[in-house]
Coordinates of C-alpha atoms in Angstrom, one line a residue:
X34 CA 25.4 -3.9 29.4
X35 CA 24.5 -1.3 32.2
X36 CA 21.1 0.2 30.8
X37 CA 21.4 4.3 30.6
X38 CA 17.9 5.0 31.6
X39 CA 17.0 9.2 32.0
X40 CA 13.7 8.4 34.1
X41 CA 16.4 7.4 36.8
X42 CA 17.2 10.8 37.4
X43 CA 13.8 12.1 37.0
X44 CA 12.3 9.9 39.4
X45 CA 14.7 10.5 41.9
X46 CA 13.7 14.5 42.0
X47 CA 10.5 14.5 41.1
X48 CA 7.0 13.3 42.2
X49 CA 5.0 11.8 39.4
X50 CA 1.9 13.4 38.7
X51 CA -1.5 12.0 36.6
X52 CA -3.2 15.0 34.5
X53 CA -6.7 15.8 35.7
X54 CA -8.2 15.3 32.5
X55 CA -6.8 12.5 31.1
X56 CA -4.7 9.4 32.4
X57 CA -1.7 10.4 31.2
X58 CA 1.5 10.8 33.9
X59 CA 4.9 12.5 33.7
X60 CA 6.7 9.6 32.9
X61 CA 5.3 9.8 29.9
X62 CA 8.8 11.0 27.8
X63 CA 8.6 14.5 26.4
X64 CA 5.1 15.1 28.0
X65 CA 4.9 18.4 30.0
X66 CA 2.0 19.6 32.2
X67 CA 1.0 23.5 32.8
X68 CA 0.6 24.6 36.2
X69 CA -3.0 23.2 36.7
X70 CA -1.3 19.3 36.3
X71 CA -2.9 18.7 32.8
X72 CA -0.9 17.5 30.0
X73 CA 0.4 19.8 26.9
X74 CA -1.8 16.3 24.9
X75 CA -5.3 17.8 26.7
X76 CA -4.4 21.4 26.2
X77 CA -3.6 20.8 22.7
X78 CA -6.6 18.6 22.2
X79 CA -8.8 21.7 23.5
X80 CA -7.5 23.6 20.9
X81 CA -8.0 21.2 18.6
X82 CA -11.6 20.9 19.2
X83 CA -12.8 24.6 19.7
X84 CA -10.1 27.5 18.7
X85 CA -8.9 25.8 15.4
X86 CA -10.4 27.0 11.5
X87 CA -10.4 23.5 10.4
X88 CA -11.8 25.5 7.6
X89 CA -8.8 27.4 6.9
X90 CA -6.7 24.3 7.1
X91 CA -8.4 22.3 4.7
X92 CA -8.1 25.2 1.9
X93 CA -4.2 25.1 2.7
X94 CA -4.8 21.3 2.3
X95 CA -6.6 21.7 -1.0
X96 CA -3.5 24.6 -2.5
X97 CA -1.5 21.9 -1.6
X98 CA -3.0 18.9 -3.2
X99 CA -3.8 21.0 -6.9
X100 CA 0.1 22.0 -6.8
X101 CA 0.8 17.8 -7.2
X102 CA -2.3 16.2 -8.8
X103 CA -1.4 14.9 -11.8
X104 CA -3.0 15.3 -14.7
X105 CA -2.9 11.4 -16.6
X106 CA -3.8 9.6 -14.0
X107 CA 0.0 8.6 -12.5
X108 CA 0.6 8.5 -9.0
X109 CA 0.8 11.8 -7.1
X110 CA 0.9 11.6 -3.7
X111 CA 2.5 8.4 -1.6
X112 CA 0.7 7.3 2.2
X113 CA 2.5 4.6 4.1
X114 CA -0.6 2.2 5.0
X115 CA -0.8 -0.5 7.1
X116 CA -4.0 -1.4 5.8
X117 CA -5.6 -0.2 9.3
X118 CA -8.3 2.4 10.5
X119 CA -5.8 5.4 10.4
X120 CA -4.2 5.0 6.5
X121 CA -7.4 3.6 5.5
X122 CA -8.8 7.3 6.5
X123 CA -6.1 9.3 4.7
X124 CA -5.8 7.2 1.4
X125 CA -9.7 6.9 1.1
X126 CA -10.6 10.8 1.5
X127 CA -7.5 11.6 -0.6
X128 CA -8.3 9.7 -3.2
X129 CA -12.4 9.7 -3.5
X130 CA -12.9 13.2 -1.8
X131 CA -10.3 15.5 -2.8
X132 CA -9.5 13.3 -6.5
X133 CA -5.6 12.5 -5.8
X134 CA -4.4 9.5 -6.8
X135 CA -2.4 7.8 -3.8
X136 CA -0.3 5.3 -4.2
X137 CA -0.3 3.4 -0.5
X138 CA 2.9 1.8 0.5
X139 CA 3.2 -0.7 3.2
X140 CA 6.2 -1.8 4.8
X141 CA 5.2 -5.3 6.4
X142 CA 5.0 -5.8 10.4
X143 CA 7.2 -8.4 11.6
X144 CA 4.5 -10.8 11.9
X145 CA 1.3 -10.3 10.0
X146 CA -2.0 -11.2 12.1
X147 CA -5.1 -13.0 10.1
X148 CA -6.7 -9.6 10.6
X149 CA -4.4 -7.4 10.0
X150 CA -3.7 -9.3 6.4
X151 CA -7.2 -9.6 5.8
X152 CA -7.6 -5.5 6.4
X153 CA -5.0 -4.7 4.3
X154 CA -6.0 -7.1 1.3
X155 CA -9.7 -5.3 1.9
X156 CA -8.0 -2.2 1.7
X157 CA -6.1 -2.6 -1.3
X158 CA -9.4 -3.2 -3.3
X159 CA -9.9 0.5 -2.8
X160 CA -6.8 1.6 -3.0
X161 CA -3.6 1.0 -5.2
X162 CA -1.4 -0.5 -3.0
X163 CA 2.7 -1.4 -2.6
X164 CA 3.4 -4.0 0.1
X165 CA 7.4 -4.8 1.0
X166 CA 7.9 -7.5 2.9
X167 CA 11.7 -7.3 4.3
X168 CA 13.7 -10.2 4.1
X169 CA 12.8 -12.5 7.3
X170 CA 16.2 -13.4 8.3
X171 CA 17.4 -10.1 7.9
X172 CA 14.8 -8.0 9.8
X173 CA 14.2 -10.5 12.7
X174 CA 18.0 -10.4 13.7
X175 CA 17.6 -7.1 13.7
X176 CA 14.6 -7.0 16.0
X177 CA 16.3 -9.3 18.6
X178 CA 19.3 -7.2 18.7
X179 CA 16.9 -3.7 19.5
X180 CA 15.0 -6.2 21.7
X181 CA 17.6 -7.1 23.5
X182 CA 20.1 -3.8 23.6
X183 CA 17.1 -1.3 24.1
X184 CA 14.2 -3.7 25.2
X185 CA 12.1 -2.4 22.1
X186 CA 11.4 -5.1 19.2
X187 CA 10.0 -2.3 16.8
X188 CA 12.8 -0.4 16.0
X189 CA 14.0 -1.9 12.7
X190 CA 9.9 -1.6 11.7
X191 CA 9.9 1.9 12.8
X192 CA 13.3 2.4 10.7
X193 CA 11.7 0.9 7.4
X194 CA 8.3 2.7 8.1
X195 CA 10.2 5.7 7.7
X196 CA 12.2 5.2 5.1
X197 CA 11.1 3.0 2.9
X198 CA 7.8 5.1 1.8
X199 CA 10.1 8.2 1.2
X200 CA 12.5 5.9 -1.4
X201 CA 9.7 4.7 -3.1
X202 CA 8.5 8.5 -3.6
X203 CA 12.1 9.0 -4.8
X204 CA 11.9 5.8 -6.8
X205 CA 8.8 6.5 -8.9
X206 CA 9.0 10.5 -9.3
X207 CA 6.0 11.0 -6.5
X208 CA 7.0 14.4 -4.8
X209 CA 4.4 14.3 -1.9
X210 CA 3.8 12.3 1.0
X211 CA 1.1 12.1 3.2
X212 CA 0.9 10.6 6.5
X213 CA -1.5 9.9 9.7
X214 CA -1.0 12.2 12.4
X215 CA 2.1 14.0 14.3
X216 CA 2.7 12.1 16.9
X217 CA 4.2 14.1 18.8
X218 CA 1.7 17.0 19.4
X219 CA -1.5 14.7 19.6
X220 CA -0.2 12.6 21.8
X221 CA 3.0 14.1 23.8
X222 CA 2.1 17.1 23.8
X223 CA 5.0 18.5 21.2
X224 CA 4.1 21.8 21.2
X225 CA 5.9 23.3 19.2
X226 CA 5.2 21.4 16.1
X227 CA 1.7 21.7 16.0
X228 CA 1.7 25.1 13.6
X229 CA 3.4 23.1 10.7
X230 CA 2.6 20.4 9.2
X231 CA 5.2 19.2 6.8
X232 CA 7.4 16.1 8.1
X233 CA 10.8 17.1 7.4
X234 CA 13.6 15.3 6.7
X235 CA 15.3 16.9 9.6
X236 CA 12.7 16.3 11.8
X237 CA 12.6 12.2 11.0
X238 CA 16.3 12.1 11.8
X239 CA 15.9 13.8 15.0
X240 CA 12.8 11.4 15.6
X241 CA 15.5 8.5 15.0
X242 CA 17.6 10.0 17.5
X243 CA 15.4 10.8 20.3
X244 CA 13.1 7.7 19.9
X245 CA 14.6 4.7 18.4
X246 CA 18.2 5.4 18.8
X247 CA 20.8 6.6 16.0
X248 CA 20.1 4.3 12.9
X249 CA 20.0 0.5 12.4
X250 CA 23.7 1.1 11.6
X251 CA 24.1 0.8 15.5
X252 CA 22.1 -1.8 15.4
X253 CA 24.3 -3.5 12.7
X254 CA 27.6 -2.7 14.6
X255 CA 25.9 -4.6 17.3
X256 CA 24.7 -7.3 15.9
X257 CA 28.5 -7.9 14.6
X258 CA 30.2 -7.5 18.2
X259 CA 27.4 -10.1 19.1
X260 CA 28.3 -12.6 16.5
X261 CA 24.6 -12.5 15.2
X262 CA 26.0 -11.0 11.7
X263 CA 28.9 -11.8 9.9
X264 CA 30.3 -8.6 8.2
X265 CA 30.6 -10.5 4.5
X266 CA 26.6 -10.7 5.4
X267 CA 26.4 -7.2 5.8
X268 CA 28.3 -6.4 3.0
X269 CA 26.5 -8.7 0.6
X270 CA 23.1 -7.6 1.5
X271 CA 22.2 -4.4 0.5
X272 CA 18.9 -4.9 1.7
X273 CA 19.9 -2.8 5.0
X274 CA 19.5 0.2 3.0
X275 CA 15.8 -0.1 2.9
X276 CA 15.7 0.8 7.1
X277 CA 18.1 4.3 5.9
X278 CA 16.4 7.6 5.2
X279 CA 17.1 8.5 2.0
X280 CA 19.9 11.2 1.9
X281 CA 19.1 15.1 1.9
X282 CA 20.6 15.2 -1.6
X283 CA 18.3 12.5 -3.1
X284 CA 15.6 14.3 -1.2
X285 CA 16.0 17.9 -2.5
X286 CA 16.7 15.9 -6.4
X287 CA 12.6 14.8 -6.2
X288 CA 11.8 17.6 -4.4
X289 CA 10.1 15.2 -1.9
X290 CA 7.7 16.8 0.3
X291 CA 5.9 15.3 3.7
X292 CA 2.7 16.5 5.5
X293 CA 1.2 15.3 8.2
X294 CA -2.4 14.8 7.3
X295 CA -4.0 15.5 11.2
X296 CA -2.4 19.0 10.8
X297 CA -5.1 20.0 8.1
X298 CA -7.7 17.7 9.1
X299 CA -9.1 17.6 12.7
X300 CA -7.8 14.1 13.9
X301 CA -9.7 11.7 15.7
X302 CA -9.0 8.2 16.0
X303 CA -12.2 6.6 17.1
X304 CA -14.1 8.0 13.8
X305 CA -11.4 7.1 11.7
X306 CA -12.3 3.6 12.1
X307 CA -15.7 3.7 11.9
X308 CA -14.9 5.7 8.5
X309 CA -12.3 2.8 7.5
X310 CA -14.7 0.4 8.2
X311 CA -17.9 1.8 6.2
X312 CA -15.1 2.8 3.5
X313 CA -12.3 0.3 2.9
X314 CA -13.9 -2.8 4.9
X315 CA -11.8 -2.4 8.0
X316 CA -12.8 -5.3 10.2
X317 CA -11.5 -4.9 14.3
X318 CA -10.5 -8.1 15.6
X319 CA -12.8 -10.7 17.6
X320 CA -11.1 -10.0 20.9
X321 CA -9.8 -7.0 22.8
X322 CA -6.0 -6.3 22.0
X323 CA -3.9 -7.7 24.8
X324 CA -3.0 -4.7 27.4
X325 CA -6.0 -2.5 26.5
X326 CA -9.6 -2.3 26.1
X327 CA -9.6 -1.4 22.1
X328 CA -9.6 -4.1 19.6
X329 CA -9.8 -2.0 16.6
X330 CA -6.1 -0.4 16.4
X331 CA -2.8 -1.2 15.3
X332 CA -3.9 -4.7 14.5
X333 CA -1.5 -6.2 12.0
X334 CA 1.7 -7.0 14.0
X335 CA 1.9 -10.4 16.6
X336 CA 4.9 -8.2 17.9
X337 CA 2.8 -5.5 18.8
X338 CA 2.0 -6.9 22.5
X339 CA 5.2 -7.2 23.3
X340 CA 6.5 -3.6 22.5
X341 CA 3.8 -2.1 24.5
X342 CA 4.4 -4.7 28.2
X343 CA 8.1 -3.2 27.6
X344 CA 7.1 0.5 27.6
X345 CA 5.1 -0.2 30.7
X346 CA 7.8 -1.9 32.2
X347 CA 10.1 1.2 31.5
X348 CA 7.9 3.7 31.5
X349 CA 5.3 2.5 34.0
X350 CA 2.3 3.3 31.5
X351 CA 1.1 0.7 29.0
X352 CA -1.2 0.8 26.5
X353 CA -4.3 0.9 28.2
X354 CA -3.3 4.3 29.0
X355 CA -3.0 5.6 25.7
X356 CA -5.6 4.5 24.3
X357 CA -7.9 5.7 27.3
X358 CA -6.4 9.4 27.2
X359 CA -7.4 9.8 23.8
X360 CA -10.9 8.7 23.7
X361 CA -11.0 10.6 27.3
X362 CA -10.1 13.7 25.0
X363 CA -12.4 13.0 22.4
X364 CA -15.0 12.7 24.4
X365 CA -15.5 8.7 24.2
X366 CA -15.3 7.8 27.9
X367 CA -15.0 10.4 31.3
X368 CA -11.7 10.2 33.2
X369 CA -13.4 7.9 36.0
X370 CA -13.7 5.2 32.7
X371 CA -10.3 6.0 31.9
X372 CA -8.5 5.5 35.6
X373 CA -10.9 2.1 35.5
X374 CA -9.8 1.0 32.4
X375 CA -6.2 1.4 33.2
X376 CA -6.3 -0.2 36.1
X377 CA -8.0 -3.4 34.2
X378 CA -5.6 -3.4 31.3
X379 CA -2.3 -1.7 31.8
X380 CA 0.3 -3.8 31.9
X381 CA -1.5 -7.0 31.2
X382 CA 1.2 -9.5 30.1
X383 CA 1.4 -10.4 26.2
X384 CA 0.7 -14.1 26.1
X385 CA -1.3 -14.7 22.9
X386 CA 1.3 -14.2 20.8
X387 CA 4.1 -14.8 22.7
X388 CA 5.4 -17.8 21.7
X389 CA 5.5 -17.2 18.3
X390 CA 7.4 -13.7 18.7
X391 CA 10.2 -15.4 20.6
X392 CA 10.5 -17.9 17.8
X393 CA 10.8 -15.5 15.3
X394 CA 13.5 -13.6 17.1
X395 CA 15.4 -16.9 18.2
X396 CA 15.0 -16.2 21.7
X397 CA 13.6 -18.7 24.5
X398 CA 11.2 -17.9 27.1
X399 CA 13.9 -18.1 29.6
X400 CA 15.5 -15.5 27.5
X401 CA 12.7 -13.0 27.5
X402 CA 12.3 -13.4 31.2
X403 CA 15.9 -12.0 31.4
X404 CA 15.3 -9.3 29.2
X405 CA 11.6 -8.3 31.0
X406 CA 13.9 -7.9 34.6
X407 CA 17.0 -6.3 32.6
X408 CA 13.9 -3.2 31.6
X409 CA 11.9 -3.1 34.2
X410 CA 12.5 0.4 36.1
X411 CA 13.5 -0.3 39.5
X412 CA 12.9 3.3 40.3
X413 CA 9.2 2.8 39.3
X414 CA 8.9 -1.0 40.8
X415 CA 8.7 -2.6 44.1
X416 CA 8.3 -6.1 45.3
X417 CA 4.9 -6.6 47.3
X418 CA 4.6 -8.9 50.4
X419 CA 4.2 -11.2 48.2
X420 CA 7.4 -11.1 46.6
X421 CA 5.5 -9.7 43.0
X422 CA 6.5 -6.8 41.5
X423 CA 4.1 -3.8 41.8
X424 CA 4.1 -0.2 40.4
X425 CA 4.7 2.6 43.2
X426 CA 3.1 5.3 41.7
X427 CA -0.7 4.1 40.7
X428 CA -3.4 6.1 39.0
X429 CA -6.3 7.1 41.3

């Protein structure tokens, strides 16, 4: 299969350029830069810090949470959790700060890491706590097929992240939701989302589309031309519909409604785990995370490594580079840090957990070596003299 890839175009007419404040570049997808080359993610991040009422905000927040607080002590308000710094946040200040009573729900990673279980079993003696596991076979089929037709091995966690939390809103009567931050406007730069903050329904099936594809129908259809289905299996399990958004209908019958939680509060990753970890026993993990120089985010997932070396082979930024534009932005570390750390870490190559992912997906290494060179940009690559493939455009 002939991969469609829309930075071929773009690099073809355009020169890649690194905003001045953070590390950010313009392969970044949806990211746009004003006329001064820095990144709609700093501009909005100035706002952020010095023209918003994060006053004014948190009295919309608080209209908001009396319209759904219940009164005898039932669930009101649903937070997908991983059990990490960011959920940890919202669920705690929800619950012991503003009196809701969250109900956390947490659709399980692929493959759990001892300290990502051991966070979320601290955090569920704070908080009341759901946790789906998907069946195995099921949801590991489906993550070689994305792995292997778009070279991303989240995308049937990122399909029951989304919908799974809504159902069980739908499921138990809860008509709010509340999750981390908008994605889009802190880190891409989205902005025009970043004056609302509810989480439509519309707007998760246009992140489906733009992000992870159409559905994990496709990925069904798929794994059936491929032979790794049978379509008696598909019909039998009804399990799939646990990775579908629940239907506008079923929706508008609960009167479900979504927020963002970073819209009313002023979000900032690096003091949300040092609040998760003086409030809900967040522990990070005993070594830096593969690829960056953090070891205190997204945690829980052995996959995790390996969805983050395939973005910097596609996109030619890895996940060094995230993590250092936002603490850049913060205030955490200057931009000189930043272009230091990315060259240490980007791209660093997921060993630790890499044989276990490929077993759990049924794939050899010989297999995943296929895959890497079937992703890898050739309009952002180039062999050296050595024969070893090199970016072409490096941060400075």
């Amino acid at each position: 299969m002939k991969i469609k890839n829309s930075l071929s175009v773009l690099n073809k007419k355009k020169k890649v350029i690194f905003c001045k404040k953070c590390v950010n570049s313009s392969l970044r997808p949806r990211l746009k830069f004003d006329k001064n080359g820095t990144c709609y993610s700093c501009l909005y991040s100035i706002k952020k810090h010095k023209k918003i009422n994060w006053k004014k905000r948190e009295d919309e927040l608080l209209i908001l949470l009396d319209k759904y607080r219940s009164k005898d002590g039932s669930h009101d308000i649903v937070v997908p959790s991983s059990g990490g710094k960011d959920s940890g946040y919202v669920a705690h200040i929800l619950k012991y700060k503003y009196g809701m009573n969250p109900l956390a729900v947490s659709w399980a990673p692929g493959l759990y890491t001892k300290i990502g279980w051991l966070n979320l079993m601290a955090f569920c003696e704070k908080i009341d706590t759901l946790i789906y596991v998907p069946n195995r076979d099921l949801h590991s089929k489906l993550s070689r097929i994305a792995f292997e037709e778009y070279g991303d091995i989240f995308q049937p966690w990122q399909y029951g992240m989304e919908a799974y939390p809504q159902k069980v809103a739908i499921k138990y009567n809860i008509p709010l939701v509340m999750y981390g931050e908008n994605q889009w406007v802190e880190y891409s730069g989205g902005h025009l989302d970043e004056e609302g903050g509810e989480n439509t329904l519309l707007r998760r099936k246009l992140n489906q589309n733009l992000r992870i594809k159409s559905g994990v129908d496709k990925l069904i259809e798929i794994g059936v031309k491929k032979k790794i289905f049978k379509k008696t299996y598909i019909k039998k399990n009804k399990l799939v519909e646990d990775y579908r958004l629940p239907t506008e209908e079923e929706t508008k019958k609960n009167n479900t409604r979504s927020y963002f939680f970073s819209y009313f509060r002023k979000w900032i990753p690096h003091q949300n785990y040092y609040y998760a970890a003086e409030n809900c026993g967040l522990n990070c993990d005993i070594e830096r995370t593969e690829g960056t120089f953090t070891k205190y985010a997204s945690l829980d997932d052995k996959l995790d490594e390996i969805y983050y070396y395939f973005q910097y082979l596609k996109f030619g930024f890895g996940r060094c580079t995230s993590d250092a534009s936002c603490e850049i932005r913060d205030g955490y570390i200057s931009r000189k840090e930043g272009v230091n750390l990315v060259k240490l870490y980007d791209g660093e190559f997921p060993l630790r957990y890499l044989k276990e992912s490929l077993r759990y997906i049924n794939l050899t290494r010989k297999d995943f070596d296929k895959i890497v060179e079937k992703f890898r940009n050739k309009f952002l690559w180039k062999k050296n003299k050595k024969k070893k493939w090199e970016l072409i455009n490096k941060i400075k």
